[in-house]
Amino acid sequence: MKWDELEQEPCSMARTIGVIGDRWTLLILRECFLRTRRFEGFQSALGITRHLLAERLKKLVRQGVLRRIPYQESPKRHEYILTQKGLDLYPIMMALVHWGDTHMVDERGRPLLHQHRKCGKNFDPVMVCSECGEPLLAKEVHTHPGPGARPPSERISRDKPAKPKTRKQAA
Amino acid sequence: MKWDELEQEPCSMARTIGVIGDRWTLLILRECFLRTRRFEGFQSALGITRHLLAERLKKLVRQGVLRRIPYQESPKRHEYILTQKGLDLYPIMMALVHWGDTHMVDERGRPLLHQHRKCGKNFDPVMVCSECGEPLLAKEVHTHPGPGARPPSERISRDKPAKPKTRKQAA
DNA sequence: GTCATACAGTTCTAAAATCGAACTGTCAAT
DNA sequence: ATTGACAGTTCGATTTTAGAACTGTATGAC
């Protein structure tokens, strides 16, 4: 599987990964949400090589996640601003942050806190069901093919259910 | 910035990215949530090279995201199962899927639908505030330093507020 | 006993991506 | 005339990844 093929995969997650699923891109997007807008800002904040930064920004613009907007004439200079498509990545960012807050903090505690302007409190992001509002647990979700699914013949194979025939079973 | 340093960064998102922030790892985790457990299963489902798969699985086990459990003696064989830490990645996976469903589907529609067993309906995942239950919007969230933050002197520099002195402004 | 197959890796070389540093070009301020 | 800010581009060296073959245990078929 090549990386450009990812975006054609019949899997929304694979397609998303094709757009934002590499380390630098995710960090660039973090900076975007922290209001960094300019080339030098990204570069000095992240320490990414200028070469890669230019490439990643181009790709994000091509994908419609960022818009390149002139903020100055002569010499022409541009800022990179999140589009609505880019702003919609916010739940992904928050989910990443929250997992890190839960599982990767040291004894010092969380590096950042998030305050919800609506209610004024520091909060954690919680993922809930759009229909009943209950928090989502992996075990309570059943996945089934939608209209964009490929027929089984086109689909990649998966594990067969564990049935090792007559082999000695482990304790 | 090297990739092993990411996990020490004073940013929960960077730390999370250090663990799961590459394309193959995310796809491996997708397979885990689709109940793939074995080496051959991952390999044939993803088309990943065996070399990289072995490496990524080792890393996920080291990080405590997967557990390697024997399911058969002689020859010893193991399955890779999500730990609680791994199961907690579910909101990230759902957020990725949902963004793809929103912005990356073709005319055929969504490849997969998700049904919530609790309420029986097909749903979208929604990220809400843990305190007031309202859906989260980036504009309504204020970020501020927590106990694990570094003092400004240690912090990476960011864009200055746009103030191009006496330069000709763009229209 | 011999052969083919399943499974879970490891090893090796070639190709691709990334790093690090220097370079280009426009313009403002001194 | 020189320096610095900014937004890139270029290029050789290093690191990762791809692709394919190989290792080793064990099973079932013949």
Coordinates of C-alpha atoms (C1' of nucleotides) in Angstrom, one line a residue:
Chain A
M1 CA 0.0 0.0 0.0
K2 CA 1.4 3.4 -1.0
W3 CA 0.6 6.5 0.8
D4 CA -1.4 8.2 -2.0
E5 CA -3.5 5.1 -2.2
L6 CA -4.6 5.6 1.4
E7 CA -7.0 8.3 0.4
Q8 CA -8.8 6.0 -1.9
E9 CA -9.2 3.2 0.6
P10 CA -12.8 2.3 1.5
C11 CA -12.2 3.3 5.1
S12 CA -12.7 6.8 6.5
M13 CA -10.0 6.3 9.0
A14 CA -7.5 5.3 6.3
R15 CA -8.5 8.4 4.3
T16 CA -8.0 10.6 7.3
I17 CA -4.7 9.1 8.0
G18 CA -3.7 9.8 4.4
V19 CA -4.2 13.5 5.1
I20 CA -3.0 14.1 8.6
G21 CA -1.5 10.7 9.7
D22 CA 2.1 11.6 10.0
R23 CA 4.0 13.1 12.9
W24 CA 5.0 16.4 11.5
T25 CA 1.6 17.1 10.1
L26 CA -0.1 16.5 13.4
L27 CA 2.4 18.8 15.2
I28 CA 1.9 21.5 12.5
L29 CA -1.9 21.3 13.2
R30 CA -1.3 21.6 16.9
E31 CA 0.5 24.8 16.2
C32 CA -2.4 26.0 14.0
F33 CA -4.8 25.5 16.8
L34 CA -2.4 27.4 19.1
R35 CA -2.7 30.3 16.6
T36 CA 0.6 29.9 14.8
R37 CA 0.1 31.1 11.2
R38 CA 3.4 31.8 9.6
F39 CA 6.3 29.8 8.1
E40 CA 8.9 31.0 10.6
G41 CA 6.5 30.5 13.5
F42 CA 6.0 26.9 12.6
Q43 CA 9.6 26.3 12.0
S44 CA 10.9 27.8 15.2
A45 CA 8.1 26.3 17.3
L46 CA 8.7 22.8 16.0
G47 CA 12.3 22.6 14.8
I48 CA 11.1 20.9 11.7
T49 CA 13.4 21.3 8.7
R50 CA 12.3 24.1 6.4
H51 CA 12.1 21.6 3.5
L52 CA 9.6 19.3 5.1
L53 CA 7.6 22.2 6.5
A54 CA 7.2 23.7 3.1
E55 CA 6.1 20.3 1.8
R56 CA 3.6 19.6 4.6
L57 CA 2.1 23.1 4.4
K58 CA 1.6 22.6 0.6
K59 CA -0.1 19.3 1.2
L60 CA -2.4 20.7 3.8
V61 CA -3.4 23.5 1.5
R62 CA -3.9 21.1 -1.3
Q63 CA -6.2 19.0 0.9
G64 CA -8.2 22.0 1.9
V65 CA -7.2 21.9 5.6
L66 CA -5.3 25.2 5.5
R67 CA -5.9 28.2 3.4
R68 CA -2.9 30.3 2.2
I69 CA -3.8 33.9 2.6
P70 CA -1.6 37.0 1.7
Y71 CA -1.0 39.3 4.6
Q72 CA 1.5 41.5 3.0
E73 CA 2.4 42.7 -0.5
S74 CA 6.0 43.1 -1.7
P75 CA 7.5 40.9 -0.8
K76 CA 4.4 38.7 -1.0
R77 CA 3.9 36.9 2.3
H78 CA 1.2 34.4 3.2
E79 CA -0.3 33.1 6.4
Y80 CA -1.7 29.6 6.8
I81 CA -5.2 29.6 8.4
L82 CA -7.4 26.6 9.2
T83 CA -10.4 26.2 7.0
Q84 CA -13.6 24.8 8.3
K85 CA -12.4 21.4 7.2
G86 CA -9.3 22.1 9.3
L87 CA -11.2 23.4 12.3
D88 CA -13.2 20.2 12.2
L89 CA -10.1 18.4 13.1
Y90 CA -10.5 19.8 16.6
P91 CA -12.0 16.7 18.1
I92 CA -9.1 14.6 16.9
M93 CA -6.7 17.0 18.5
M94 CA -8.6 17.0 21.7
A95 CA -8.8 13.2 21.7
L96 CA -5.0 13.0 21.3
V97 CA -4.4 15.5 24.1
H98 CA -6.8 13.7 26.4
W99 CA -5.2 10.3 25.9
G100 CA -1.8 11.9 26.6
D101 CA -3.2 13.6 29.7
T102 CA -4.6 10.3 30.9
H103 CA -1.7 8.0 30.1
M104 CA 1.4 9.9 29.4
V105 CA 1.7 12.6 32.1
D106 CA 4.6 12.6 34.6
E107 CA 4.5 13.4 38.2
R108 CA 4.3 17.1 37.4
G109 CA 0.8 16.7 36.0
R110 CA -0.8 18.1 32.8
P111 CA 1.1 20.6 30.7
L112 CA -2.0 22.4 29.6
L113 CA -5.5 22.8 31.0
H114 CA -8.6 23.5 28.9
Q115 CA -11.3 25.8 30.0
H116 CA -14.7 25.9 28.4
R117 CA -15.9 29.4 27.9
K118 CA -19.5 28.4 27.9
C119 CA -19.5 27.0 31.4
G120 CA -16.2 28.5 32.7
K121 CA -14.8 25.2 34.0
N122 CA -11.7 23.2 33.2
F123 CA -12.9 20.1 31.4
D124 CA -12.0 16.9 29.7
P125 CA -13.3 16.1 26.3
V126 CA -15.8 13.2 26.3
M127 CA -17.0 11.4 23.2
V128 CA -20.7 10.7 23.2
C129 CA -23.3 9.2 21.0
S130 CA -25.0 11.8 18.8
E131 CA -28.3 10.0 19.2
C132 CA -28.5 9.3 23.0
G133 CA -25.7 11.4 24.4
E134 CA -24.2 8.5 26.3
P135 CA -20.4 8.2 26.5
L136 CA -19.1 5.8 23.8
L137 CA -17.4 2.6 24.7
A138 CA -15.8 0.4 22.1
K139 CA -17.7 -2.6 23.3
E140 CA -21.0 -1.0 22.9
V141 CA -20.5 -0.1 19.3
H142 CA -21.4 -2.4 16.4
T143 CA -19.8 -1.7 13.1
H144 CA -21.5 -2.7 9.9
P145 CA -21.0 -1.9 6.1
G146 CA -22.4 1.4 4.8
P147 CA -23.3 2.4 1.3
G148 CA -19.6 3.1 0.4
A149 CA -18.4 -0.4 1.5
R150 CA -16.8 -2.7 -1.0
P151 CA -18.3 -6.2 -1.5
P152 CA -16.4 -8.9 0.4
S153 CA -14.6 -10.1 -2.7
E154 CA -12.8 -6.8 -2.9
R155 CA -12.1 -6.6 0.7
I156 CA -8.8 -7.4 2.4
S157 CA -8.7 -10.6 4.4
R158 CA -8.8 -10.7 8.1
D159 CA -8.0 -13.2 10.9
K160 CA -10.2 -16.3 10.9
P161 CA -11.8 -16.9 14.2
A162 CA -9.3 -18.7 16.5
K163 CA -9.7 -22.3 15.6
P164 CA -6.2 -24.0 15.7
K165 CA -7.7 -27.4 14.9
T166 CA -6.1 -30.1 16.9
R167 CA -3.1 -28.2 18.2
K168 CA -2.2 -28.2 21.8
Q169 CA -3.9 -25.3 23.5
A170 CA -2.2 -23.0 25.9
A171 CA -3.3 -23.0 29.5
Chain B
M1 CA 13.5 17.1 17.5
K2 CA 14.0 13.3 17.4
W3 CA 11.1 11.0 17.7
D4 CA 12.0 9.4 21.0
E5 CA 12.2 12.9 22.4
L6 CA 8.6 13.5 21.6
E7 CA 7.5 11.4 24.5
Q8 CA 9.3 13.8 26.9
E9 CA 7.8 16.9 25.4
P10 CA 5.7 19.0 27.8
C11 CA 2.7 18.5 25.6
S12 CA 0.3 15.7 25.9
M13 CA -0.4 15.7 22.2
A14 CA 3.2 15.4 21.3
R15 CA 3.5 12.5 23.7
T16 CA 0.6 10.8 22.2
I17 CA 2.0 11.3 18.8
G18 CA 5.2 9.8 19.9
V19 CA 3.3 6.6 20.7
I20 CA 0.7 6.3 17.9
G21 CA 1.5 9.1 15.5
D22 CA 2.6 7.2 12.5
R23 CA 0.6 5.8 9.7
W24 CA 1.2 2.1 10.1
T25 CA 0.7 2.3 13.9
L26 CA -2.7 3.9 13.4
L27 CA -3.7 1.3 10.8
I28 CA -2.6 -1.5 13.1
L29 CA -4.7 0.0 15.8
R30 CA -7.7 0.2 13.5
E31 CA -7.3 -3.6 12.9
C32 CA -7.1 -4.2 16.7
F33 CA -10.4 -2.5 17.1
L34 CA -11.8 -4.6 14.3
R35 CA -10.7 -7.6 16.3
T36 CA -7.5 -8.6 14.5
R37 CA -5.2 -10.2 16.9
R38 CA -2.4 -12.1 15.1
F39 CA 0.6 -11.3 13.1
E40 CA -0.6 -12.9 9.9
G41 CA -3.9 -11.1 10.3
F42 CA -2.4 -7.7 10.5
Q43 CA 0.0 -8.4 7.7
S44 CA -2.6 -9.6 5.2
A45 CA -5.1 -7.0 6.2
L46 CA -2.7 -4.1 5.8
G47 CA -0.1 -5.3 3.4
I48 CA 2.5 -3.9 5.7
T49 CA 6.0 -5.4 5.4
R50 CA 6.6 -8.1 8.0
H51 CA 9.6 -6.3 9.2
L52 CA 7.8 -3.1 10.1
L53 CA 4.9 -4.9 11.5
A54 CA 7.1 -6.8 13.9
E55 CA 8.7 -3.5 14.9
R56 CA 5.5 -1.6 15.4
L57 CA 3.9 -4.4 17.4
K58 CA 7.0 -4.5 19.7
K59 CA 6.7 -0.8 20.3
L60 CA 3.0 -0.9 21.0
V61 CA 3.6 -3.7 23.5
R62 CA 6.5 -1.8 25.1
Q63 CA 4.2 1.2 25.4
G64 CA 1.5 -0.8 27.1
V65 CA -1.0 -0.3 24.3
L66 CA -1.1 -4.0 23.4
R67 CA -0.5 -7.1 25.5
R68 CA 1.3 -10.1 23.9
I69 CA -0.6 -13.2 25.1
P70 CA 0.3 -16.8 24.3
Y71 CA -2.6 -18.7 22.7
Q72 CA -0.7 -21.8 21.8
E73 CA 2.3 -23.8 23.0
S74 CA 4.8 -25.4 20.6
P75 CA 5.3 -23.6 18.6
K76 CA 4.8 -20.7 20.9
R77 CA 2.3 -18.3 19.3
H78 CA 1.0 -15.0 20.7
E79 CA -1.9 -12.8 20.1
Y80 CA -1.8 -9.0 20.4
I81 CA -4.7 -7.7 22.5
L82 CA -5.6 -4.1 23.4
T83 CA -4.9 -3.2 27.0
Q84 CA -7.1 -0.7 28.8
K85 CA -4.6 2.0 27.7
G86 CA -5.1 0.8 24.2
L87 CA -8.9 0.6 24.5
D88 CA -8.8 4.2 25.7
L89 CA -7.6 5.1 22.2
Y90 CA -11.1 4.6 21.0
P91 CA -12.2 8.2 21.0
I92 CA -9.2 9.0 18.8
M93 CA -10.1 6.3 16.3
M94 CA -13.7 7.5 16.2
A95 CA -12.6 11.1 15.8
L96 CA -10.5 10.1 12.8
V97 CA -13.3 8.0 11.3
H98 CA -15.8 10.8 11.8
W99 CA -13.6 13.4 10.1
G100 CA -13.2 11.1 7.2
D101 CA -16.9 10.4 7.0
T102 CA -17.5 14.1 7.0
H103 CA -14.8 15.3 4.6
M104 CA -13.4 12.4 2.7
V105 CA -16.3 10.3 1.4
D106 CA -17.0 9.8 -2.3
E107 CA -20.5 9.8 -3.9
R108 CA -21.0 6.2 -2.7
G109 CA -21.2 7.3 0.9
R110 CA -19.7 6.0 4.1
P111 CA -17.8 2.7 4.1
L112 CA -18.9 1.8 7.6
L113 CA -21.8 2.7 9.9
H114 CA -21.6 2.6 13.6
Q115 CA -24.5 1.4 15.7
H116 CA -24.7 2.2 19.4
R117 CA -26.0 -0.9 21.3
K118 CA -27.3 1.2 24.1
C119 CA -29.8 3.1 22.0
G120 CA -29.9 0.9 18.9
K121 CA -29.3 3.8 16.4
N122 CA -26.6 4.6 13.9
F123 CA -24.7 7.5 15.3
D124 CA -21.9 10.0 14.9
P125 CA -19.4 10.5 17.7
V126 CA -19.7 14.0 19.2
M127 CA -17.1 15.5 21.5
V128 CA -18.6 17.3 24.5
C129 CA -17.4 19.1 27.6
S130 CA -17.2 16.8 30.6
E131 CA -18.5 19.6 32.8
C132 CA -21.5 21.0 31.0
G133 CA -22.1 18.4 28.2
E134 CA -22.1 20.9 25.4
P135 CA -20.4 20.1 22.1
L136 CA -16.9 21.5 22.0
L137 CA -15.9 24.2 19.6
A138 CA -12.3 25.3 19.2
K139 CA -13.3 28.9 19.6
E140 CA -14.9 28.3 22.9
V141 CA -11.9 26.6 24.5
H142 CA -9.3 28.6 26.3
T143 CA -6.0 26.9 26.8
H144 CA -3.7 27.7 29.8
P145 CA -0.7 26.3 31.5
G146 CA -1.2 23.4 33.9
P147 CA 1.0 22.0 36.7
G148 CA 3.2 20.1 34.2
A149 CA 3.9 23.2 32.0
R150 CA 7.4 24.5 31.5
P151 CA 8.2 28.1 32.5
P152 CA 8.3 30.5 29.5
S153 CA 12.0 30.5 29.4
E154 CA 12.1 26.9 28.5
R155 CA 9.3 27.1 26.1
I156 CA 9.6 27.2 22.4
S157 CA 9.0 30.5 20.7
R158 CA 5.9 31.3 18.7
D159 CA 4.7 33.8 16.2
K160 CA 4.7 37.4 17.5
P161 CA 1.3 39.1 17.0
A162 CA 1.1 40.3 13.4
K163 CA 2.7 43.7 13.5
P164 CA 4.7 44.2 10.3
K165 CA 5.7 47.8 11.3
T166 CA 5.5 50.2 8.4
R167 CA 5.2 47.7 5.6
K168 CA 2.7 48.1 2.9
Q169 CA -0.4 46.1 4.0
A170 CA -2.3 43.8 1.8
A171 CA -5.8 44.7 0.8
Chain C
dG1 C1' 9.1 -40.7 5.8
dT2 C1' 8.3 -36.9 2.6
dC3 C1' 5.9 -32.9 1.1
dA4 C1' 3.1 -28.9 1.4
dT5 C1' 1.1 -25.5 4.5
dA6 C1' 0.4 -22.3 8.6
dC7 C1' 2.4 -19.2 11.5
dA8 C1' 5.6 -15.7 13.4
dG9 C1' 9.0 -13.8 12.9
dT10 C1' 14.3 -12.2 11.0
dT11 C1' 17.6 -10.8 7.5
dC12 C1' 19.1 -8.4 3.5
dT13 C1' 19.4 -4.9 -0.4
dA14 C1' 17.3 -1.2 -2.8
dA15 C1' 14.4 2.8 -2.8
dA16 C1' 12.3 6.7 -0.5
dA17 C1' 11.9 10.0 3.1
dT18 C1' 14.1 13.0 6.4
dC19 C1' 17.9 15.8 8.3
dG20 C1' 21.0 19.6 8.5
dA21 C1' 23.0 23.2 6.6
dA22 C1' 23.7 26.5 3.1
dC23 C1' 21.7 29.3 -0.4
dT24 C1' 18.1 32.6 -3.0
dG25 C1' 15.5 36.6 -3.3
dT26 C1' 12.6 40.6 -1.7
dC27 C1' 12.2 44.4 1.1
dA28 C1' 12.8 47.6 5.5
dA29 C1' 15.6 49.7 8.7
dT30 C1' 20.2 51.7 9.8
Chain D
dA1 C1' 26.1 49.7 1.7
dT2 C1' 25.0 46.5 5.1
dT3 C1' 22.1 43.8 8.1
dG4 C1' 18.1 41.4 9.4
dA5 C1' 13.4 39.4 8.7
dC6 C1' 10.9 36.4 6.1
dA7 C1' 9.6 32.4 3.1
dG8 C1' 11.1 29.5 0.9
dT9 C1' 14.6 26.1 -2.3
dT10 C1' 18.6 23.1 -3.0
dC11 C1' 21.7 19.5 -2.0
dG12 C1' 24.6 15.7 0.2
dA13 C1' 24.4 12.6 4.2
dT14 C1' 21.6 9.8 7.2
dT15 C1' 17.6 7.2 8.5
dT16 C1' 13.3 4.7 7.4
dT17 C1' 10.7 1.9 4.7
dA18 C1' 9.7 -1.4 1.0
dG19 C1' 10.1 -5.9 -1.0
dA20 C1' 11.5 -10.2 -1.1
dA21 C1' 13.7 -14.2 0.6
dC22 C1' 14.9 -17.0 4.5
dT23 C1' 14.4 -19.5 9.4
dG24 C1' 12.3 -22.6 12.4
dT25 C1' 8.5 -25.2 14.7
dA26 C1' 4.7 -28.0 14.0
dT27 C1' 0.5 -30.1 11.5
dG28 C1' -2.0 -32.9 8.2
dA29 C1' -1.9 -35.3 3.7
dC30 C1' 0.1 -38.9 1.1

